[in-house]
JSON list of C-alpha atoms and ligand atoms in Angstrom, two decimals:
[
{"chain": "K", "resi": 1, "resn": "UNK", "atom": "CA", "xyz": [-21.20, -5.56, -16.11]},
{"chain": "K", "resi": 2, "resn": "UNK", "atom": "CA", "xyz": [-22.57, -1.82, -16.01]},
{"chain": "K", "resi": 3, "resn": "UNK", "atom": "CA", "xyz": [-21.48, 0.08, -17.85]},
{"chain": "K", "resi": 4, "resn": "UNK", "atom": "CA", "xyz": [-19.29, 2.21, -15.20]},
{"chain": "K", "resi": 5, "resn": "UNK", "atom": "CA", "xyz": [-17.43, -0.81, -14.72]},
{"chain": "K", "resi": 6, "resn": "UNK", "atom": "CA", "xyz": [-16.39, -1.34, -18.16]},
{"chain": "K", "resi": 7, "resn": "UNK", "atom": "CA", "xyz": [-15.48, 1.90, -18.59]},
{"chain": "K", "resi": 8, "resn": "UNK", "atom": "CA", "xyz": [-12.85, 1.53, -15.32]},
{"chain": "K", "resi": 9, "resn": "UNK", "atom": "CA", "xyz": [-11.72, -1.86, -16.46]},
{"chain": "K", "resi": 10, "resn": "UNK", "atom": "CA", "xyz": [-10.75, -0.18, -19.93]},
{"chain": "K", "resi": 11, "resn": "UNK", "atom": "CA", "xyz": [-8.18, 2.19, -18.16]},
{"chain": "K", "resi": 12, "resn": "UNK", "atom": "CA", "xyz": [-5.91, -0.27, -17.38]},
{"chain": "K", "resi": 13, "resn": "UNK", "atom": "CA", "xyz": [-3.05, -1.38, -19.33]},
{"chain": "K", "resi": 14, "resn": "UNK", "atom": "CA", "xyz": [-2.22, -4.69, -20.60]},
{"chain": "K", "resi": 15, "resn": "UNK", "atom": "CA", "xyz": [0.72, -7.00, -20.38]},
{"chain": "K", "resi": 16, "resn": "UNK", "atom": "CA", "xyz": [1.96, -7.73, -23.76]},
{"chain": "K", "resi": 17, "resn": "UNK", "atom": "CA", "xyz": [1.02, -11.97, -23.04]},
{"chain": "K", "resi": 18, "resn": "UNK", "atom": "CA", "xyz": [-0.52, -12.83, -19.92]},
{"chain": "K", "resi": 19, "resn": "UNK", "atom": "CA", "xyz": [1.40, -16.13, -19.80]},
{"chain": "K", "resi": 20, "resn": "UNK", "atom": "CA", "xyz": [4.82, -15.53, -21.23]},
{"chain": "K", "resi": 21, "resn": "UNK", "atom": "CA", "xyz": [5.87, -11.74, -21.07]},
{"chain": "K", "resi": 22, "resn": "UNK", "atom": "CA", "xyz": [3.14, -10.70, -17.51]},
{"chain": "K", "resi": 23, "resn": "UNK", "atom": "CA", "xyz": [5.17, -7.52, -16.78]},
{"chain": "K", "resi": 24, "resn": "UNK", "atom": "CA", "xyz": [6.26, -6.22, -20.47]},
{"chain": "K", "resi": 25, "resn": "UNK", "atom": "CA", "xyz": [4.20, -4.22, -22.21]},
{"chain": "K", "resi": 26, "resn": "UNK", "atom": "CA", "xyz": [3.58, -3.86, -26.16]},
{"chain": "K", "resi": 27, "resn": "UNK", "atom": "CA", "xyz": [5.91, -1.69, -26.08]},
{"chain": "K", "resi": 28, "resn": "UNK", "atom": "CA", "xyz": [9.94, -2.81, -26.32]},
{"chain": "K", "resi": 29, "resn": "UNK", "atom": "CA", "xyz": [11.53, -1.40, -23.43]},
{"chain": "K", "resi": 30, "resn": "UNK", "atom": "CA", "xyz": [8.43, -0.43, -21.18]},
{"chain": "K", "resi": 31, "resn": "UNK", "atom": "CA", "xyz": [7.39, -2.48, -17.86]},
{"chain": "K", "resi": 32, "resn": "UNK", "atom": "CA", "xyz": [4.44, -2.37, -15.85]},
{"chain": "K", "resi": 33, "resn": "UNK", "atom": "CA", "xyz": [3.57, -3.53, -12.34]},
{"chain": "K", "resi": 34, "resn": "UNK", "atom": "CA", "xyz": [1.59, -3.14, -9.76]},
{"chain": "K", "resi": 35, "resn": "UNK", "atom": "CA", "xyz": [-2.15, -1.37, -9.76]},
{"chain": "K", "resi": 36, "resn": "UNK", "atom": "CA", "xyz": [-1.89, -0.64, -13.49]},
{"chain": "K", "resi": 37, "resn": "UNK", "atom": "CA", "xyz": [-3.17, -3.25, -14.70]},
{"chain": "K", "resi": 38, "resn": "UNK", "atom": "CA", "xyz": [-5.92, -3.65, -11.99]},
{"chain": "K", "resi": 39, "resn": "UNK", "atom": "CA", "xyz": [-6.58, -4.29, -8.03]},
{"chain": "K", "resi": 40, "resn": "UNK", "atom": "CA", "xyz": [-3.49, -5.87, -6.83]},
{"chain": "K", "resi": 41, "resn": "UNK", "atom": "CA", "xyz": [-2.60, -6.74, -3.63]},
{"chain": "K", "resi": 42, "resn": "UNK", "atom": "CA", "xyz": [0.86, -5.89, -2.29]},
{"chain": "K", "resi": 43, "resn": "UNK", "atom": "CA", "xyz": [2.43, -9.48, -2.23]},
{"chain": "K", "resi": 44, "resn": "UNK", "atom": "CA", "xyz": [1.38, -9.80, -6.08]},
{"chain": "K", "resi": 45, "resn": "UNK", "atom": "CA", "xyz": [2.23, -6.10, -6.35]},
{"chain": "K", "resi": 46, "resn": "UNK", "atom": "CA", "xyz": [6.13, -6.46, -5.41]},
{"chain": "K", "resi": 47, "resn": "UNK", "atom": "CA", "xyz": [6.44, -9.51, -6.90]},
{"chain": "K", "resi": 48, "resn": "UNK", "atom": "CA", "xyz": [5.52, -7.59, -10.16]},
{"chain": "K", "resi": 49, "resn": "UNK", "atom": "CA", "xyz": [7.85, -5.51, -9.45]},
{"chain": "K", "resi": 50, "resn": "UNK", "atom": "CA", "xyz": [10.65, -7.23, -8.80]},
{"chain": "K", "resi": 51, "resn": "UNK", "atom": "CA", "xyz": [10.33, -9.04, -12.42]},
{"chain": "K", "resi": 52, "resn": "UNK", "atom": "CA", "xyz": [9.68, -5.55, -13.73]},
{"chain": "K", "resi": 53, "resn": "UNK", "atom": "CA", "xyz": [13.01, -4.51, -12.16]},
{"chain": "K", "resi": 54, "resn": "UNK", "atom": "CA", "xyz": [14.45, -7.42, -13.40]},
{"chain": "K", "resi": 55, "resn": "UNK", "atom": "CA", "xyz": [13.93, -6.94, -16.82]},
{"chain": "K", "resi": 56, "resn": "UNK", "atom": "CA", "xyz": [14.58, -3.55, -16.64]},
{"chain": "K", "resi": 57, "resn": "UNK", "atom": "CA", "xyz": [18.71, -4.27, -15.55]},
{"chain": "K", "resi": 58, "resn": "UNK", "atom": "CA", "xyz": [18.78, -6.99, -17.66]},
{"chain": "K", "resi": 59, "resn": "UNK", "atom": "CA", "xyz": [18.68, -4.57, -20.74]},
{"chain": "K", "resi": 60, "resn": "UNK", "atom": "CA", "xyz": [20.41, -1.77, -19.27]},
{"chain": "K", "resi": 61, "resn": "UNK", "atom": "CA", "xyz": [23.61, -3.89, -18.55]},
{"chain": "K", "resi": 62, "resn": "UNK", "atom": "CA", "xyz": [24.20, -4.98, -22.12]},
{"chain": "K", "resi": 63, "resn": "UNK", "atom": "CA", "xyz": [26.82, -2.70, -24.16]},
{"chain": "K", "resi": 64, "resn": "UNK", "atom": "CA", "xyz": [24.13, -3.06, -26.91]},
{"chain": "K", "resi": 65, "resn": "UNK", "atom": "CA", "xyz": [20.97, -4.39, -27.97]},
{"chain": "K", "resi": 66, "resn": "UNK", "atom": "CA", "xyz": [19.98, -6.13, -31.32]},
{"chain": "K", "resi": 67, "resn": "UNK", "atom": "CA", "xyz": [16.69, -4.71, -33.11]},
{"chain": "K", "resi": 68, "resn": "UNK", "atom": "CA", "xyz": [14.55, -6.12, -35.10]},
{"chain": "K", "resi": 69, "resn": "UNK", "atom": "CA", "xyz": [15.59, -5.54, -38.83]},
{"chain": "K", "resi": 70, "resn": "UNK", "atom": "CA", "xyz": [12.46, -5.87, -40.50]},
{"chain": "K", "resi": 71, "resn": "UNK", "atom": "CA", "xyz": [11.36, -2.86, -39.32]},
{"chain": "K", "resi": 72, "resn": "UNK", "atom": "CA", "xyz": [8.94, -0.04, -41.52]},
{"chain": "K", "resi": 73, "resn": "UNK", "atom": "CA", "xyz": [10.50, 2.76, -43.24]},
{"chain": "K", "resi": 74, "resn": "UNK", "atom": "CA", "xyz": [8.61, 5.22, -45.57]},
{"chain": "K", "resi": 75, "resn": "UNK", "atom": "CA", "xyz": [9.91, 6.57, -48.79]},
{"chain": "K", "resi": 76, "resn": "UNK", "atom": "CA", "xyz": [9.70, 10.83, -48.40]},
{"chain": "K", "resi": 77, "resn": "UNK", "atom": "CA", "xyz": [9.08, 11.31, -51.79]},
{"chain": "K", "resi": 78, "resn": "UNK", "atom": "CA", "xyz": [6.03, 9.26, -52.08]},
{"chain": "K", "resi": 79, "resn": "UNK", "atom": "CA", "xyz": [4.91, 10.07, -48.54]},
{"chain": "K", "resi": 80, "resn": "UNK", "atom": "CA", "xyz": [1.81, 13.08, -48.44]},
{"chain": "K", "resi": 81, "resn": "UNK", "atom": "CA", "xyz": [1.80, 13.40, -44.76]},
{"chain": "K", "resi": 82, "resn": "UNK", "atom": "CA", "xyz": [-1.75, 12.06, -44.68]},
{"chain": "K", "resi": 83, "resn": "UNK", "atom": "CA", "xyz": [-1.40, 10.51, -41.06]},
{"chain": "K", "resi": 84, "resn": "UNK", "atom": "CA", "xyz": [-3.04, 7.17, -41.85]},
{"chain": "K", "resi": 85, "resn": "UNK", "atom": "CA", "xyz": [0.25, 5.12, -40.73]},
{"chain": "K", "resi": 86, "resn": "UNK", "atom": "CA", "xyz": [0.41, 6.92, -37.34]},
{"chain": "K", "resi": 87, "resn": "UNK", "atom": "CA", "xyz": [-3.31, 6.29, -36.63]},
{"chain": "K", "resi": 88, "resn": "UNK", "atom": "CA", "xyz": [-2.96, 2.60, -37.06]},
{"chain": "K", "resi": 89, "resn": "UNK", "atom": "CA", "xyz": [0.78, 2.09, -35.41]},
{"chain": "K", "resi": 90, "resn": "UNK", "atom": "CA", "xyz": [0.52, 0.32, -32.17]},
{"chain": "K", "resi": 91, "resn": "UNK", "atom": "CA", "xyz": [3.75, 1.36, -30.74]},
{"chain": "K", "resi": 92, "resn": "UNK", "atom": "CA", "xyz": [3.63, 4.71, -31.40]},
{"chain": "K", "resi": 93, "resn": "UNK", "atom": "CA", "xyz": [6.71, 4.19, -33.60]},
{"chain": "K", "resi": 94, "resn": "UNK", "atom": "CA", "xyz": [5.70, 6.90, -36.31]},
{"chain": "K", "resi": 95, "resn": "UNK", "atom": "CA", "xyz": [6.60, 11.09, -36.44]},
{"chain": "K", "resi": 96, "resn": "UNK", "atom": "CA", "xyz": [6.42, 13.66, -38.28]},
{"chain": "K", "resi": 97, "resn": "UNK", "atom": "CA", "xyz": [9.16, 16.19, -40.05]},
{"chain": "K", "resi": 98, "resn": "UNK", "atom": "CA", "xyz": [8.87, 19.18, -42.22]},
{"chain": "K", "resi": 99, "resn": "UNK", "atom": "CA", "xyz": [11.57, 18.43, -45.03]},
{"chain": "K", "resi": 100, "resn": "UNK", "atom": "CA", "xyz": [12.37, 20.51, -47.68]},
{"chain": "K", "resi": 101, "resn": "UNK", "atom": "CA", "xyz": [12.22, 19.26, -50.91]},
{"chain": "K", "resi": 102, "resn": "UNK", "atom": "CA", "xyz": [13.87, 20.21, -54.06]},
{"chain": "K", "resi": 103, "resn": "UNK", "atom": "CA", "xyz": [10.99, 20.62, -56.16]},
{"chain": "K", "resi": 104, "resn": "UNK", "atom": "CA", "xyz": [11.51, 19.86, -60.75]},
{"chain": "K", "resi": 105, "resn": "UNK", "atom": "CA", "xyz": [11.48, 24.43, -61.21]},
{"chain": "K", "resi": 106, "resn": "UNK", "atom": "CA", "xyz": [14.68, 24.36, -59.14]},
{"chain": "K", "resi": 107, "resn": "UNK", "atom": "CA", "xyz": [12.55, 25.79, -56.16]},
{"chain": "K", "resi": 108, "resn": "UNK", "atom": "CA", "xyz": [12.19, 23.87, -53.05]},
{"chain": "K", "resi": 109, "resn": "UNK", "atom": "CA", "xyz": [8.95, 23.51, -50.87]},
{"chain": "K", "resi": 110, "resn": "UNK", "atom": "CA", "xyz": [8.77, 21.89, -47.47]},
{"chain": "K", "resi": 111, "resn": "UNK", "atom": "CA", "xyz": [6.46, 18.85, -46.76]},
{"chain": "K", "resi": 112, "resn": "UNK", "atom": "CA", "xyz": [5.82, 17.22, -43.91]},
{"chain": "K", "resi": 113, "resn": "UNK", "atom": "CA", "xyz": [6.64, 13.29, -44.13]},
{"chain": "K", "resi": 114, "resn": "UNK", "atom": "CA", "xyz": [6.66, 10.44, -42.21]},
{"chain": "K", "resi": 115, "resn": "UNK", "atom": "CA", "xyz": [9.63, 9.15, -40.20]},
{"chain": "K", "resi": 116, "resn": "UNK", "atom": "CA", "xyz": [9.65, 5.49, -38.26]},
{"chain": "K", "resi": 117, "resn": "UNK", "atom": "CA", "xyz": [11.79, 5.37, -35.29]},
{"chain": "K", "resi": 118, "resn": "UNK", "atom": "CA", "xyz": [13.51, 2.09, -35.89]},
{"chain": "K", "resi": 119, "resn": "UNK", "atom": "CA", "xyz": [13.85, 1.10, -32.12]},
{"chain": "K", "resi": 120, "resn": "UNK", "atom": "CA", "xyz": [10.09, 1.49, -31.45]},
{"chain": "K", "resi": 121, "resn": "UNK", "atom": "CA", "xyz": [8.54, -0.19, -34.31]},
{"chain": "K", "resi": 122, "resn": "UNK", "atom": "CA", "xyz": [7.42, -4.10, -33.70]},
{"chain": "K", "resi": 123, "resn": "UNK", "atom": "CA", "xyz": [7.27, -4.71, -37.53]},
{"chain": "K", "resi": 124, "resn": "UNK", "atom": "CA", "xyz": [3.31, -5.16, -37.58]},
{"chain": "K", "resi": 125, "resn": "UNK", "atom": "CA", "xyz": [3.09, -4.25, -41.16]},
{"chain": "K", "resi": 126, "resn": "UNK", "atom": "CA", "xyz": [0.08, -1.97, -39.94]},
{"chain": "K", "resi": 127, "resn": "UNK", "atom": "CA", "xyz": [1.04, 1.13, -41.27]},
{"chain": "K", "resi": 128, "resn": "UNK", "atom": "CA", "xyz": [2.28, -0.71, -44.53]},
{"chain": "K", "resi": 129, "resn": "UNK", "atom": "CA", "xyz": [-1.42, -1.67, -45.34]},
{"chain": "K", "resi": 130, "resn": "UNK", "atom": "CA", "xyz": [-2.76, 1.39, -43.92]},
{"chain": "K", "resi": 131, "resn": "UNK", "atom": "CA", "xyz": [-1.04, 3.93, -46.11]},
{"chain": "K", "resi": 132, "resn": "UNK", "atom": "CA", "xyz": [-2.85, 5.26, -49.39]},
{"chain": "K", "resi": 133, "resn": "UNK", "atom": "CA", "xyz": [0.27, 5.95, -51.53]},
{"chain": "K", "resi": 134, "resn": "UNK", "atom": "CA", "xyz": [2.63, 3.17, -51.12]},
{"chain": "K", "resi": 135, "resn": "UNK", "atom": "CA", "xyz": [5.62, 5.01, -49.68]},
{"chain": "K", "resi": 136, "resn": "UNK", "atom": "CA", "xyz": [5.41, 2.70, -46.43]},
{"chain": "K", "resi": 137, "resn": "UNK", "atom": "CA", "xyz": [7.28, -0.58, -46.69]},
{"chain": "K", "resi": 138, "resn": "UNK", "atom": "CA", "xyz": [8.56, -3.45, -44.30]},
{"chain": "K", "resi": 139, "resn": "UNK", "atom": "CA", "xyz": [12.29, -4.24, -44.53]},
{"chain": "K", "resi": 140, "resn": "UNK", "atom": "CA", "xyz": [12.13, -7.57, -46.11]},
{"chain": "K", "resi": 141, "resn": "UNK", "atom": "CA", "xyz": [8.77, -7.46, -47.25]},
{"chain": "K", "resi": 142, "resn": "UNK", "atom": "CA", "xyz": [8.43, -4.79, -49.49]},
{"chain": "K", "resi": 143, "resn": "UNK", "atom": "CA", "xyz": [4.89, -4.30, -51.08]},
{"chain": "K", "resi": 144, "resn": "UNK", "atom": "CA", "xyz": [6.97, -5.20, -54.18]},
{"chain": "K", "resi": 145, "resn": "UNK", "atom": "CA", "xyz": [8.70, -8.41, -52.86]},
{"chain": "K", "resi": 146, "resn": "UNK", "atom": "CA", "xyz": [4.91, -9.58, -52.17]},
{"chain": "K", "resi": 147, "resn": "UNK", "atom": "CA", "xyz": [3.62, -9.02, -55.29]},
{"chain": "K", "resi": 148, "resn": "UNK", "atom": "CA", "xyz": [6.75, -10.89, -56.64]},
{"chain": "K", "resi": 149, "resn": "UNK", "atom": "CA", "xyz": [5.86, -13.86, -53.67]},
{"chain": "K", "resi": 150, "resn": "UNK", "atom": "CA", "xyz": [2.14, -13.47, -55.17]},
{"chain": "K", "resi": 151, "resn": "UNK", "atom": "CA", "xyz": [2.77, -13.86, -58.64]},
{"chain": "K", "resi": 152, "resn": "UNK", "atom": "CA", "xyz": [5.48, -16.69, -58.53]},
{"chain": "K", "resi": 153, "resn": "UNK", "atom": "CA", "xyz": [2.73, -18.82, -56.64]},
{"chain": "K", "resi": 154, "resn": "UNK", "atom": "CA", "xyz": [-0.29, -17.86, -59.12]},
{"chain": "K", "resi": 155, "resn": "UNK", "atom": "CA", "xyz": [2.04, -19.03, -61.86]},
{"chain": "C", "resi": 1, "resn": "SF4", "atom": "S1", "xyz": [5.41, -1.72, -38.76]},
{"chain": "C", "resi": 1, "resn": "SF4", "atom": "FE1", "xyz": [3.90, -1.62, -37.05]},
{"chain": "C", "resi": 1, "resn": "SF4", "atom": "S2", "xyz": [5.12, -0.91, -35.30]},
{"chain": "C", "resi": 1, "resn": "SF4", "atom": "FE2", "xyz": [6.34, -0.43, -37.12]},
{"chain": "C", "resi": 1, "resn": "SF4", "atom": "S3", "xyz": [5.79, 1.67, -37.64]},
{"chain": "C", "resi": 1, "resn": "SF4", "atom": "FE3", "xyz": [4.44, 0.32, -38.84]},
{"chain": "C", "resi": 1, "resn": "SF4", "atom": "S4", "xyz": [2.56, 0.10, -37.59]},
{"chain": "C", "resi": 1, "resn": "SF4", "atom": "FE4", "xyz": [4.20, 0.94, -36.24]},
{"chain": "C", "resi": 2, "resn": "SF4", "atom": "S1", "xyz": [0.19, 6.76, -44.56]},
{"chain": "C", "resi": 2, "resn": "SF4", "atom": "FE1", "xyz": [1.78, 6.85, -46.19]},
{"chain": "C", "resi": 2, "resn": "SF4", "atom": "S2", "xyz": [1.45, 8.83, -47.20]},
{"chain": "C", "resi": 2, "resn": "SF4", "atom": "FE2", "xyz": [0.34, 8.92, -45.24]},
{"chain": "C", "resi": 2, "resn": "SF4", "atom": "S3", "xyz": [1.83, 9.86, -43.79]},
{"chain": "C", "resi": 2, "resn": "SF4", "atom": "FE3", "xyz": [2.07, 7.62, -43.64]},
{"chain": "C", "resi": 2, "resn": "SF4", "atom": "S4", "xyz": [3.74, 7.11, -45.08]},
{"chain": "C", "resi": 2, "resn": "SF4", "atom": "FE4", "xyz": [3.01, 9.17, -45.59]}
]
């Protein structure tokens, strides 16, 4: 394959399972069809499409829509703003806010922290391992409720 070729073939997206979920992407929420995700005919193409479409009303005509609760969540006060967590996230799922802070003098400072948008994030755990200080957790599996898992079966 030269190398030309590899780099067109890497500018497509991909369907989150090739098999099982063809027109969703990684992303809850976002479809794809059609060209792409590489030369298509236009049978193949509207067939895509259709599904895509498909899927598409399928959430839109629910009153609501039930997350995933074990989703990440950082703690502010533990959280340096280093980006690590949004440089590993998948899904895009992670953002930034300048907070103010009240700060032990009675002044306040403002710090940028991390903030997980809890309809985005897939609950990798990515960003858990990834950040430096700890203030990243997984609802349901804390980094504390593993180390409590971890030492009950080294007992
Ligand atoms: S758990 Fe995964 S999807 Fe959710 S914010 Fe962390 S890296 Fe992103
Ligand atoms: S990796 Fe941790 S410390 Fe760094 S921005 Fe993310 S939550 Fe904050």
């Amino acid at each position: 394959m030269t190398s030309s070729l590899k780099h067109i073939l890497s500018d497509f997206f991909t369907e989150a399972h090739p098999k099982l979920r063809p027109v969703e992407s990684a992303t809850a929420g976002i479809f794809l069809s059609g060209a792409c995700q590489g030369p298509k005919d236009i049978p193949e193409t509207v067939a895509q499409a259709s599904a895509a479409a498909a899927k598409a009303i399928g959430l839109l005509c629910k009153n609501s829509i039930t997350c995933n609760p074990c989703v990440a969540h950082s703690n502010e006060l533990m959280c340096n703003g280093c980006s690590s967590c949004e440089k590993v996230c998948p899904y895009g799922a992670i953002t930034y806010a300048d907070k103010e802070f009240r700060m032990p003098d009675r002044t306040t400072a403002i710090r940028r922290v991390a903030s997980v948008n809890p309809a985005v994030c897939q609950g990798c755990g990515a960003c858990t391992v990834a950040c430096p200080s700890g203030a990243m957790d997984l609802n349901g599996f804390s980094n504390s409720q593993i180390m409590a898992e971890v030492d009950a079966i080294c007992k």
